XYZ file of C-alpha atoms in Angstrom:
654
model
C 39.753 2.296 53.203
C 38.367 5.446 51.667
C 35.091 5.776 50.062
C 34.603 8.742 47.342
C 31.809 9.404 45.073
C 32.772 10.677 41.348
C 29.928 13.076 41.070
C 27.891 13.112 37.758
C 30.045 12.542 34.881
C 29.153 11.536 31.032
C 28.249 7.735 30.647
C 29.618 6.739 27.006
C 27.585 3.796 27.093
C 24.536 5.780 26.933
C 24.789 7.140 23.273
C 25.514 3.341 22.165
C 22.304 2.496 23.911
C 23.943 0.124 26.272
C 22.053 -1.327 29.174
C 23.184 -0.219 32.550
C 23.130 -3.601 33.672
C 25.522 -4.852 30.920
C 27.622 -1.960 31.448
C 27.755 -3.025 35.300
C 28.129 -6.695 34.452
C 31.040 -6.301 32.340
C 32.858 -3.492 34.846
C 32.463 -5.798 38.358
C 32.281 -9.023 37.154
C 34.046 -9.211 33.669
C 36.729 -7.042 34.330
C 35.634 -5.002 31.211
C 35.952 -7.928 29.244
C 33.393 -9.476 26.850
C 34.177 -13.218 27.823
C 35.039 -14.846 31.313
C 34.568 -18.357 31.980
C 32.886 -19.439 28.966
C 30.012 -16.844 29.476
C 30.277 -14.253 26.569
C 28.415 -10.771 26.569
C 28.830 -9.804 23.053
C 26.199 -8.531 20.865
C 23.561 -11.111 19.481
C 21.086 -10.223 17.037
C 17.799 -8.635 18.204
C 14.415 -10.773 16.970
C 12.971 -9.431 13.739
C 10.032 -7.320 15.109
C 12.032 -6.084 17.995
C 14.896 -4.725 15.817
C 12.143 -3.224 13.535
C 10.585 -1.524 16.545
C 13.680 -0.299 18.400
C 15.552 0.850 15.322
C 18.685 -1.396 16.101
C 19.723 -4.768 15.030
C 21.737 -6.186 18.123
C 21.834 -6.223 21.745
C 24.550 -7.425 24.196
C 23.251 -10.335 25.962
C 25.114 -13.291 28.120
C 25.310 -16.894 26.834
C 27.838 -19.527 26.970
C 30.269 -19.270 24.365
C 29.378 -22.971 22.844
C 25.886 -21.550 22.481
C 26.695 -18.713 19.974
C 26.656 -18.841 16.271
C 29.712 -18.995 14.368
C 28.734 -18.462 11.006
C 26.546 -15.681 9.365
C 24.068 -15.775 7.548
C 22.148 -18.610 8.727
C 20.424 -20.984 6.604
C 16.546 -21.147 6.343
C 14.682 -23.506 8.584
C 14.566 -26.894 7.204
C 10.924 -28.420 8.425
C 12.046 -32.273 8.795
C 8.220 -33.516 10.000
C 7.352 -37.153 8.853
C 3.954 -36.743 10.818
C 2.413 -33.560 9.922
C -0.125 -31.670 12.144
C -3.684 -31.070 10.344
C -5.425 -28.002 9.658
C -7.631 -28.485 12.599
C -5.007 -27.990 15.044
C -3.936 -25.514 17.383
C -0.189 -24.666 18.482
C 0.398 -24.347 22.089
C 3.766 -22.554 22.667
C 5.704 -23.143 25.879
C 8.362 -20.582 26.931
C 10.282 -21.958 29.897
C 13.245 -23.566 31.713
C 14.085 -27.263 31.872
C 11.453 -28.570 29.697
C 11.596 -32.376 29.477
C 11.029 -33.016 25.765
C 10.836 -36.691 25.937
C 8.276 -37.008 28.888
C 5.353 -39.297 28.333
C 2.999 -36.374 29.053
C 4.220 -34.780 25.833
C 3.795 -37.746 23.492
C 1.483 -38.918 20.926
C -0.362 -42.516 21.106
C 2.401 -44.106 18.513
C 5.016 -43.101 21.138
C 6.407 -39.903 18.832
C 6.637 -36.405 20.587
C 4.207 -33.780 20.188
C 6.878 -31.219 19.866
C 6.808 -30.025 16.109
C 9.940 -28.034 17.095
C 12.145 -26.979 20.259
C 14.887 -24.121 20.575
C 17.098 -24.917 23.518
C 18.697 -21.408 23.941
C 21.575 -22.615 25.695
C 22.211 -25.756 23.618
C 25.424 -25.801 21.668
C 25.279 -24.255 18.007
C 25.506 -26.304 15.094
C 26.581 -25.163 11.597
C 23.224 -26.216 9.835
C 20.992 -24.432 12.683
C 18.581 -21.864 11.594
C 18.622 -20.153 14.918
C 21.038 -17.452 15.862
C 22.545 -19.199 18.932
C 21.344 -22.382 20.833
C 20.373 -25.499 19.154
C 17.108 -26.285 17.507
C 15.505 -29.579 17.220
C 12.617 -30.667 14.871
C 10.160 -33.172 15.491
C 11.833 -35.788 13.361
C 15.034 -35.249 15.279
C 13.428 -35.478 18.595
C 11.764 -38.789 17.722
C 15.385 -40.184 16.487
C 16.895 -39.272 19.723
C 14.176 -40.886 21.786
C 14.578 -44.005 19.731
C 18.315 -44.048 20.246
C 17.749 -43.811 23.693
C 15.270 -46.861 24.250
C 16.431 -49.324 26.849
C 14.566 -52.526 28.166
C 11.636 -50.877 26.012
C 11.225 -47.549 27.509
C 13.138 -44.549 26.904
C 16.021 -43.847 28.845
C 14.849 -39.969 29.448
C 18.369 -38.880 31.047
C 20.077 -40.551 27.896
C 17.742 -38.498 25.777
C 18.505 -35.237 27.652
C 22.198 -35.627 26.967
C 21.833 -36.899 23.546
C 19.393 -33.856 22.942
C 21.874 -31.347 24.768
C 19.108 -30.531 27.360
C 21.249 -31.582 29.911
C 24.911 -30.628 29.861
C 27.791 -32.057 31.619
C 30.622 -30.584 29.268
C 30.633 -26.876 30.698
C 30.167 -25.447 34.401
C 27.772 -23.236 32.685
C 25.813 -26.086 30.992
C 22.266 -26.507 31.655
C 21.563 -29.529 34.193
C 18.164 -28.174 35.671
C 16.598 -31.635 34.033
C 18.919 -33.576 36.731
C 16.631 -32.660 39.380
C 13.449 -34.343 40.508
C 11.400 -31.631 38.940
C 11.811 -28.319 36.761
C 9.808 -25.297 36.380
C 9.559 -25.628 32.711
C 8.417 -29.546 32.565
C 5.676 -28.849 35.308
C 4.403 -25.685 33.293
C 4.241 -27.543 30.110
C 2.405 -30.333 31.746
C -0.221 -28.242 33.093
C -0.630 -26.274 29.863
C -0.645 -29.197 27.639
C 0.120 -32.297 29.147
C -1.855 -35.435 28.636
C -2.010 -38.900 29.950
C -1.132 -41.673 27.412
C -3.869 -43.964 29.340
C -6.876 -41.713 28.709
C -8.514 -42.630 25.832
C -10.806 -39.475 26.099
C -7.912 -37.238 25.969
C -6.682 -38.771 22.509
C -8.420 -35.599 20.628
C -6.589 -33.119 22.547
C -3.269 -34.802 22.166
C -3.607 -34.874 18.235
C -4.755 -31.522 17.800
C -2.640 -29.914 20.376
C 0.808 -30.193 19.313
C 3.777 -28.190 20.974
C 6.314 -25.799 19.983
C 8.634 -25.194 22.922
C 11.565 -22.689 23.685
C 13.946 -23.562 26.664
C 15.520 -20.368 28.182
C 19.311 -20.535 28.837
C 20.575 -20.926 32.413
C 20.282 -18.252 34.988
C 23.970 -16.961 34.392
C 22.630 -16.029 31.125
C 19.808 -14.085 32.756
C 22.293 -12.096 34.841
C 21.996 -11.846 38.590
C 19.166 -9.682 37.843
C 17.255 -11.737 35.694
C 17.261 -8.700 33.552
C 18.265 -10.379 30.262
C 14.936 -12.163 30.231
C 13.379 -9.611 28.122
C 16.190 -10.175 25.162
C 15.549 -14.282 24.965
C 11.693 -13.633 25.729
C 11.425 -11.745 22.495
C 13.299 -14.279 20.228
C 10.938 -16.944 21.885
C 7.810 -15.519 21.264
C 8.554 -14.513 17.571
C 10.442 -18.013 17.013
C 7.006 -19.707 17.822
C 4.576 -17.751 15.585
C 7.433 -17.979 12.656
C 7.790 -21.666 13.143
C 4.165 -22.435 13.285
C 3.554 -20.367 9.833
C 6.527 -22.079 8.581
C 5.201 -25.753 9.469
C 1.570 -24.598 8.096
C 3.261 -23.834 4.339
C 5.477 -27.203 4.800
C 2.310 -29.018 5.519
C 0.605 -27.752 2.298
C -2.304 -26.633 4.370
C -4.864 -24.226 2.610
C -3.189 -21.008 1.199
C -3.803 -17.777 3.608
C -4.503 -19.914 6.553
C -2.491 -20.209 9.772
C -2.694 -22.345 13.174
C -3.948 -20.526 16.008
C -1.348 -20.290 18.642
C -1.710 -20.025 22.517
C 1.679 -18.952 24.092
C 2.589 -19.596 27.724
C 5.628 -17.191 29.081
C 5.448 -18.090 32.646
C 8.437 -15.863 33.660
C 8.919 -12.262 34.827
C 10.990 -9.254 36.108
C 10.581 -7.199 39.557
C 11.582 -3.665 38.360
C 11.028 -1.737 35.462
C 9.109 0.981 33.858
C 5.640 -1.133 34.513
C 3.889 1.330 31.899
C 3.249 -1.158 29.111
C 5.898 0.130 27.059
C 8.999 -1.978 27.455
C 10.330 -3.723 24.272
C 8.699 -7.034 24.515
C 5.624 -5.333 25.658
C 5.769 -3.256 22.266
C 6.506 -6.505 20.186
C 3.534 -8.522 21.904
C 1.218 -5.396 21.003
C 2.473 -5.486 17.572
C 1.922 -9.064 17.240
C -1.592 -8.969 18.522
C -2.452 -5.716 16.283
C -1.019 -8.058 13.264
C -3.344 -10.979 14.159
C -6.242 -8.843 14.745
C -6.155 -7.764 10.994
C -5.675 -11.357 9.738
C -8.239 -12.941 11.939
C -5.876 -15.634 13.280
C -6.026 -16.021 16.992
C -2.658 -15.473 18.712
C -2.804 -15.360 22.821
C 0.343 -14.800 24.810
C -0.474 -15.211 28.583
C 1.641 -14.030 31.545
C 1.581 -14.652 34.939
C 0.858 -11.402 37.754
C 3.938 -12.683 39.543
C 4.924 -13.903 42.910
C 6.613 -10.711 44.448
C 3.857 -9.406 47.107
C 6.033 -10.015 50.070
C 9.282 -9.167 48.647
C 9.515 -5.761 50.179
C 10.986 -4.388 47.025
C 8.429 -1.637 45.780
C 8.023 1.707 47.069
C 6.383 4.802 45.911
C 7.013 8.333 47.027
C 4.546 10.991 46.997
C 6.001 14.343 47.327
C 4.551 17.613 48.497
C 6.547 20.691 48.397
C 10.365 20.254 49.013
C 10.157 17.563 51.462
C 12.614 15.052 51.388
C 11.928 11.291 51.379
C 14.003 8.457 52.495
C 14.121 4.847 52.413
C 16.868 2.083 53.418
C 17.939 -0.298 50.755
C 19.212 -3.480 52.836
C 22.230 -5.598 51.210
C 22.552 -8.983 52.734
C 25.979 -10.104 53.778
C 27.726 -12.787 51.656
C 25.700 -11.926 48.719
C 28.274 -13.229 45.642
C 26.016 -11.251 42.920
C 25.524 -7.623 42.161
C 22.617 -5.751 43.466
C 20.463 -3.607 41.517
C 17.286 -1.227 42.059
C 15.493 1.230 40.028
C 13.984 4.749 40.693
C 11.266 5.706 38.173
C 9.725 9.147 37.557
C 6.129 9.748 36.624
C 4.987 10.663 33.157
C 6.594 13.771 31.778
C 4.973 15.754 29.256
C 6.288 16.279 25.804
C 9.128 14.750 24.139
C 11.658 16.641 26.170
C 15.116 17.970 25.533
C 17.828 15.418 24.238
C 19.523 15.477 27.817
C 16.532 16.102 30.469
C 17.190 16.209 33.787
C 15.598 13.731 36.208
C 12.769 15.614 38.148
C 13.939 14.121 41.528
C 17.130 14.220 43.176
C 18.781 11.277 44.699
C 21.421 10.973 47.228
C 22.678 7.401 48.032
C 24.729 6.748 51.423
C 26.325 3.480 51.680
C 26.796 1.935 55.488
C 29.448 4.068 56.958
C 30.150 5.797 53.874
C 29.582 9.188 52.249
C 26.634 10.287 50.785
C 26.432 11.284 46.966
C 25.571 14.579 45.743
C 21.609 15.030 45.706
C 21.748 17.237 42.673
C 19.445 15.642 39.818
C 21.183 13.726 37.295
C 20.562 14.306 33.753
C 20.322 11.572 30.785
C 23.181 9.937 29.885
C 25.054 10.708 33.302
C 26.550 8.540 35.939
C 27.699 8.807 39.441
C 30.237 6.115 40.800
C 31.288 5.309 44.311
C 34.791 4.130 44.583
C 36.511 2.324 47.390
C 40.234 2.841 47.335
C 39.699 3.592 43.520
C 37.760 0.854 42.664
C 34.213 0.810 41.879
C 31.545 -0.429 44.461
C 28.573 1.167 43.050
C 27.019 3.458 40.522
C 23.912 5.448 39.579
C 22.980 5.613 36.039
C 20.339 8.156 34.767
C 18.803 7.716 31.545
C 15.511 8.790 29.536
C 12.817 6.513 28.239
C 10.503 7.694 25.533
C 6.463 6.572 25.786
C 3.725 6.781 23.307
C 1.340 9.909 22.601
C 4.242 12.613 23.327
C 5.551 11.804 27.211
C 8.569 10.437 28.449
C 10.210 9.193 31.937
C 13.586 9.407 33.681
C 15.210 6.548 35.621
C 17.787 6.015 38.007
C 19.582 2.584 37.932
C 21.589 1.821 41.001
C 24.027 -1.074 40.926
C 26.365 -2.214 43.644
C 28.970 -4.719 43.746
C 28.365 -8.112 45.519
C 29.287 -7.823 49.146
C 31.241 -10.802 49.175
C 33.881 -11.271 46.435
C 36.161 -14.144 47.189
C 38.436 -13.260 44.459
C 38.704 -9.874 45.099
C 40.177 -7.493 47.997
C 37.127 -5.119 47.513
C 33.644 -5.488 47.945
C 30.539 -3.565 48.474
C 29.474 -3.212 52.324
C 26.466 -4.894 53.440
C 23.591 -3.379 55.292
C 21.204 -0.251 54.879
C 22.144 1.879 51.915
C 20.354 5.001 52.540
C 18.176 6.812 49.736
C 17.396 10.352 50.296
C 14.975 11.789 47.511
C 14.008 15.322 46.786
C 11.839 16.814 44.507
C 10.843 20.532 43.422
C 7.524 19.935 42.355
C 4.667 17.718 43.585
C 5.170 14.620 41.762
C 5.355 10.980 42.381
C 8.123 8.221 41.675
C 8.449 4.751 41.847
C 11.249 2.554 43.534
C 11.756 -1.189 42.639
C 14.437 -3.833 43.707
C 15.486 -5.813 40.720
C 15.499 -9.844 41.582
C 18.673 -11.497 42.533
C 19.568 -15.041 41.277
C 22.357 -17.590 41.516
C 24.618 -17.657 38.569
C 26.124 -20.958 39.157
C 24.147 -24.329 38.760
C 23.002 -25.612 42.352
C 24.673 -22.327 43.889
C 23.102 -19.894 46.674
C 24.882 -17.074 45.928
C 22.510 -14.513 44.752
C 20.717 -12.881 48.124
C 17.758 -10.712 47.388
C 18.318 -7.159 48.679
C 15.038 -5.492 50.414
C 13.786 -1.632 51.119
C 13.336 -1.345 54.766
C 11.396 1.402 56.474
C 10.140 1.810 60.310
C 6.805 1.864 59.492
C 6.467 -1.208 57.576
C 5.535 -4.320 59.276
C 5.345 -7.619 57.058
C 3.375 -9.354 59.759
C -0.098 -8.239 61.745
C -0.648 -8.412 65.485
C -1.707 -12.032 65.099
C 1.556 -13.234 63.407
C 0.135 -13.369 59.835
C 1.351 -12.223 56.811
C -0.363 -8.884 55.488
C -1.988 -8.997 52.032
C -3.281 -5.626 50.494
C -6.772 -6.215 51.573
C -8.334 -8.556 54.139
C -10.332 -11.281 52.769
C -13.855 -10.822 53.739
C -17.591 -9.891 52.685
C -16.275 -6.435 53.286
C -12.383 -6.386 52.572
C -10.247 -3.551 54.388
C -7.192 -1.937 52.791
C -4.298 -2.992 54.594
C -1.590 -1.738 52.150
C -1.543 1.790 54.159
C 2.219 2.311 55.204
C 3.902 4.092 52.570
C 6.523 4.314 51.090
C 6.886 0.631 51.211
C 3.976 -0.859 48.964
C 2.548 -4.109 48.046
C 0.527 -2.685 45.377
C 2.342 -2.312 42.473
C 4.426 -5.347 42.319
C 2.693 -6.942 39.207
C 5.294 -8.826 36.990
C 6.884 -6.063 34.722
C 6.553 -7.564 31.683
C 2.659 -8.303 32.502
C 2.015 -4.670 32.564
C 0.380 -4.194 29.266
C -3.300 -4.338 28.677
C -3.137 -6.615 25.520
C -2.393 -9.674 27.043
C -4.334 -11.903 29.931
C -2.433 -11.706 32.971
C -2.853 -14.629 35.590
C -2.822 -14.214 39.427
C -3.587 -17.347 41.864
C -5.719 -18.278 44.700
C -6.202 -21.464 46.916
C -8.983 -23.705 45.998
C -10.102 -24.738 49.624
C -11.869 -21.443 50.081
C -10.948 -18.942 47.181
C -8.454 -16.606 49.039
C -5.860 -14.879 46.921
C -2.596 -16.422 47.079
C -0.432 -14.404 49.610
C 2.510 -14.374 47.224
C 0.536 -13.455 44.236
C 1.559 -9.933 43.066
C -0.799 -7.326 43.128
C -1.121 -4.231 40.477
C -1.060 -0.709 41.314
C -4.516 1.006 41.427
C -2.827 4.179 39.701
C -1.089 2.661 37.341
C 1.567 4.777 35.169
C 0.967 5.285 31.397
C -0.444 2.316 29.630
C 0.060 0.301 32.623
C -2.479 -2.450 34.132
C -4.375 -1.322 37.388
C -5.285 -5.332 37.801
C -4.638 -8.650 36.553
C -7.255 -10.163 34.200
C -8.084 -12.901 36.576
C -7.085 -15.533 39.062
C -6.523 -19.498 38.561
C -5.643 -21.950 41.228
C -1.915 -21.964 42.621
C -2.346 -24.182 45.644
C -4.932 -26.190 47.331
C -5.054 -24.944 50.529
C -3.242 -23.884 53.749
C -2.087 -27.163 54.238
C -2.146 -28.330 50.661
C 0.815 -26.954 48.931
C 0.953 -25.949 45.327
C -0.375 -27.751 42.323
C 0.426 -31.386 41.189
C 2.258 -31.787 37.974
C 5.067 -33.705 36.202
C 8.409 -34.324 37.364
C 11.368 -34.180 35.225
C 11.194 -38.112 34.108
C 7.739 -39.853 32.923
C 5.797 -41.347 36.078
C 7.235 -38.758 38.385
C 4.952 -35.961 39.870
C 5.889 -33.018 41.821
C 4.175 -30.179 43.797
C 5.058 -26.294 42.772
C 3.275 -23.316 43.704
C 2.978 -19.804 41.908
C 1.308 -17.755 39.322
C 3.300 -19.566 36.668
C 1.391 -22.431 37.019
C -2.024 -20.698 37.788
C -1.164 -19.209 34.143
C -0.368 -22.602 32.674
C -3.659 -23.831 33.682
C -5.307 -20.793 31.801
C -3.283 -21.711 28.946
C -4.642 -25.425 28.874
C -8.283 -23.967 29.190
C -7.519 -21.438 26.450
C -6.087 -24.266 24.180
C -9.098 -26.805 24.736
C -11.282 -23.741 24.271
C -9.939 -22.662 20.847
C -10.519 -26.540 19.556
C -14.063 -25.986 20.242
C -13.984 -22.575 18.558
C -12.570 -24.029 15.578
C -15.178 -26.527 14.980
C -17.833 -23.953 14.875
C -19.205 -23.145 11.508
C -17.461 -20.041 10.225
C -20.731 -17.852 10.105
C -21.311 -18.845 13.981
C -18.136 -17.831 15.450
C -17.874 -15.658 18.193
C -14.549 -13.920 18.909
C -11.945 -16.565 19.651
C -11.129 -17.678 23.182
C -8.574 -16.378 25.548
C -9.492 -12.435 25.159
C -9.520 -10.514 28.584
C -13.460 -10.607 27.783
C -13.455 -14.100 27.522
C -11.577 -14.775 30.913
C -13.968 -12.182 32.765
C -16.818 -13.847 31.744
C -15.663 -17.103 32.945
C -14.876 -15.501 36.269
C -18.265 -13.929 36.551
C -19.917 -17.407 36.101
C -17.689 -19.270 38.533
C -17.633 -16.679 40.995
C -21.353 -16.939 41.225
C -21.325 -20.549 41.162
C -18.533 -20.846 43.710
C -19.822 -18.921 46.378
C -16.264 -18.527 48.102
C -16.603 -16.834 51.492
C -14.940 -13.917 51.084
C -14.101 -11.067 48.171
C -10.728 -11.049 46.388
C -10.076 -7.155 45.571
C -9.368 -6.712 41.840
C -5.672 -5.552 42.281
C -5.061 -9.415 43.015
C -7.673 -11.139 41.197
C -8.955 -8.950 38.397
C -12.475 -9.828 37.200
C -12.576 -12.873 39.629
C -11.525 -16.255 40.235
C -11.780 -19.223 37.489
C -12.356 -22.956 38.517
C -9.070 -25.056 36.861
C -9.730 -27.150 34.029
C -9.155 -31.066 34.565
C -5.367 -32.351 33.937
C -6.120 -35.886 33.890
C -4.755 -36.523 37.499
C -6.555 -37.651 40.575
C -7.097 -34.893 43.064
C -5.344 -34.413 46.024
C -8.396 -33.695 48.204
C -12.095 -33.557 47.290
C -12.775 -30.694 44.658
C -14.637 -27.599 45.617
C -17.376 -26.618 43.531
């Protein structure tokens, strides 16, 4: 078996603005076809604002073929509502996976749903749909489907899920997450906007906080890297705002008015620019700017991420011509591709059309030759072939920022290390990176997430960086955080190049939205998994999350308590996703109080960075936590959770 690098050569997909993730997915998983096993990666329309900002109208993204539109143009949405929201309502938007639309925690007192509309992105597309893919259900149809699923006086929620296309058994690409005991989306939606029908004191919140939901498609549509999340999240954010505005008009509410909107997007990415200039970040920034002009509050809340312990972040500080090296470890029997990215720091000016990366990168597989360390240029690629078949590739691309700067990136892709249907796979083990730079510069490396591509499978195994100086544990066997938790914190993230700082959720790098980390309620210690911002962020990136909300009870009290997949059930889950949902709940309830104030006495609407910092200042002072949470993990500080209407698992600490 012979390995051979092709050397830098033109990448024909760069001119067409095709993502390296799409190009590699087609090459190694789809045999250069657009469709395989009911999963299609043909072009889909971009959301309107994203198309305007990017200057293009379509983007390739994976999606089951039964979820794709077959007709164009699409009709305008028909807002089929018999129960109408009032002008004193605020909309809670939930973008997540596996949302149980018929769950009792999301119903009104009359038994109907509080979902005004829901877009199931992986659902079967229908000719009358007003969405470009997937299935849309308005409130009336959800109520009708619940009525048809009634058995013995109660809604058979499993039957409803099948009728609504939320649980799909007709295809191996179908979404069946709601068949589990609990789902990420139901838990998030409950913590953000769920209320117990037995509690009359919550009637006002149930009435005034209707929901618009977006169910993200299955993991196969996100790709092994999860990188296609951005495309679906762009659509989801714009959809919620568009439907809220259309519903306002359909209800004949006052001209020129609009519902306040609070959107929870508890998803993220591990790799990317982290400089505030991803397309989704630009779209959210534009939405915020437009909202400020009209005076209508729109709040998008994002999680800090759970990747502090992922060993997938590195920073290189070059001095002179000294070379730097790091190992990228691919796990054996990984049936999905692996991805990593190397980003330069900011480069001044717009740069030439085909600029050269300021760092040279040589990649050597286990028991194979190293690639040439000559720096690549924008629009080039270097492919490693095993017996003439590609097993790895390096793409070089340029990305423009604002205010006259740009950055260069390498995207490193490998084939799976186990391919039952192929005779050639990428070798597992340590792939060594050797980096060179002719100038004193910084660069940043990130491993992209690796997830299963089939329902219930365990085929995606996360790769990591490795360095002899890095240890995940201290001398006492405890996991190491970025700093000690004490009255006088000591920096413990001190073994470059692998870093714990800089692990912040990639799509939460922009400063325009609240970003929420996690802490445990027993002693206020930041959750060990809660990602940390970099103290020297690039571009317009963040140097800290906004604040932290509870993400777990304590060392012996795992996670937060919330709704299971079916009414009457409960589940425990842990992560910044659920801390973000608690923050969304707090903002939505405060928004109602704000709306009730006289017009001439209203302060700025709740949910801003400053608003969260004011809450954190007050709660930090009252709670008297035994240690200090450093800002890179907790931002302005820790905020006590709002009530969710559930019995506490242990005595609450205040």
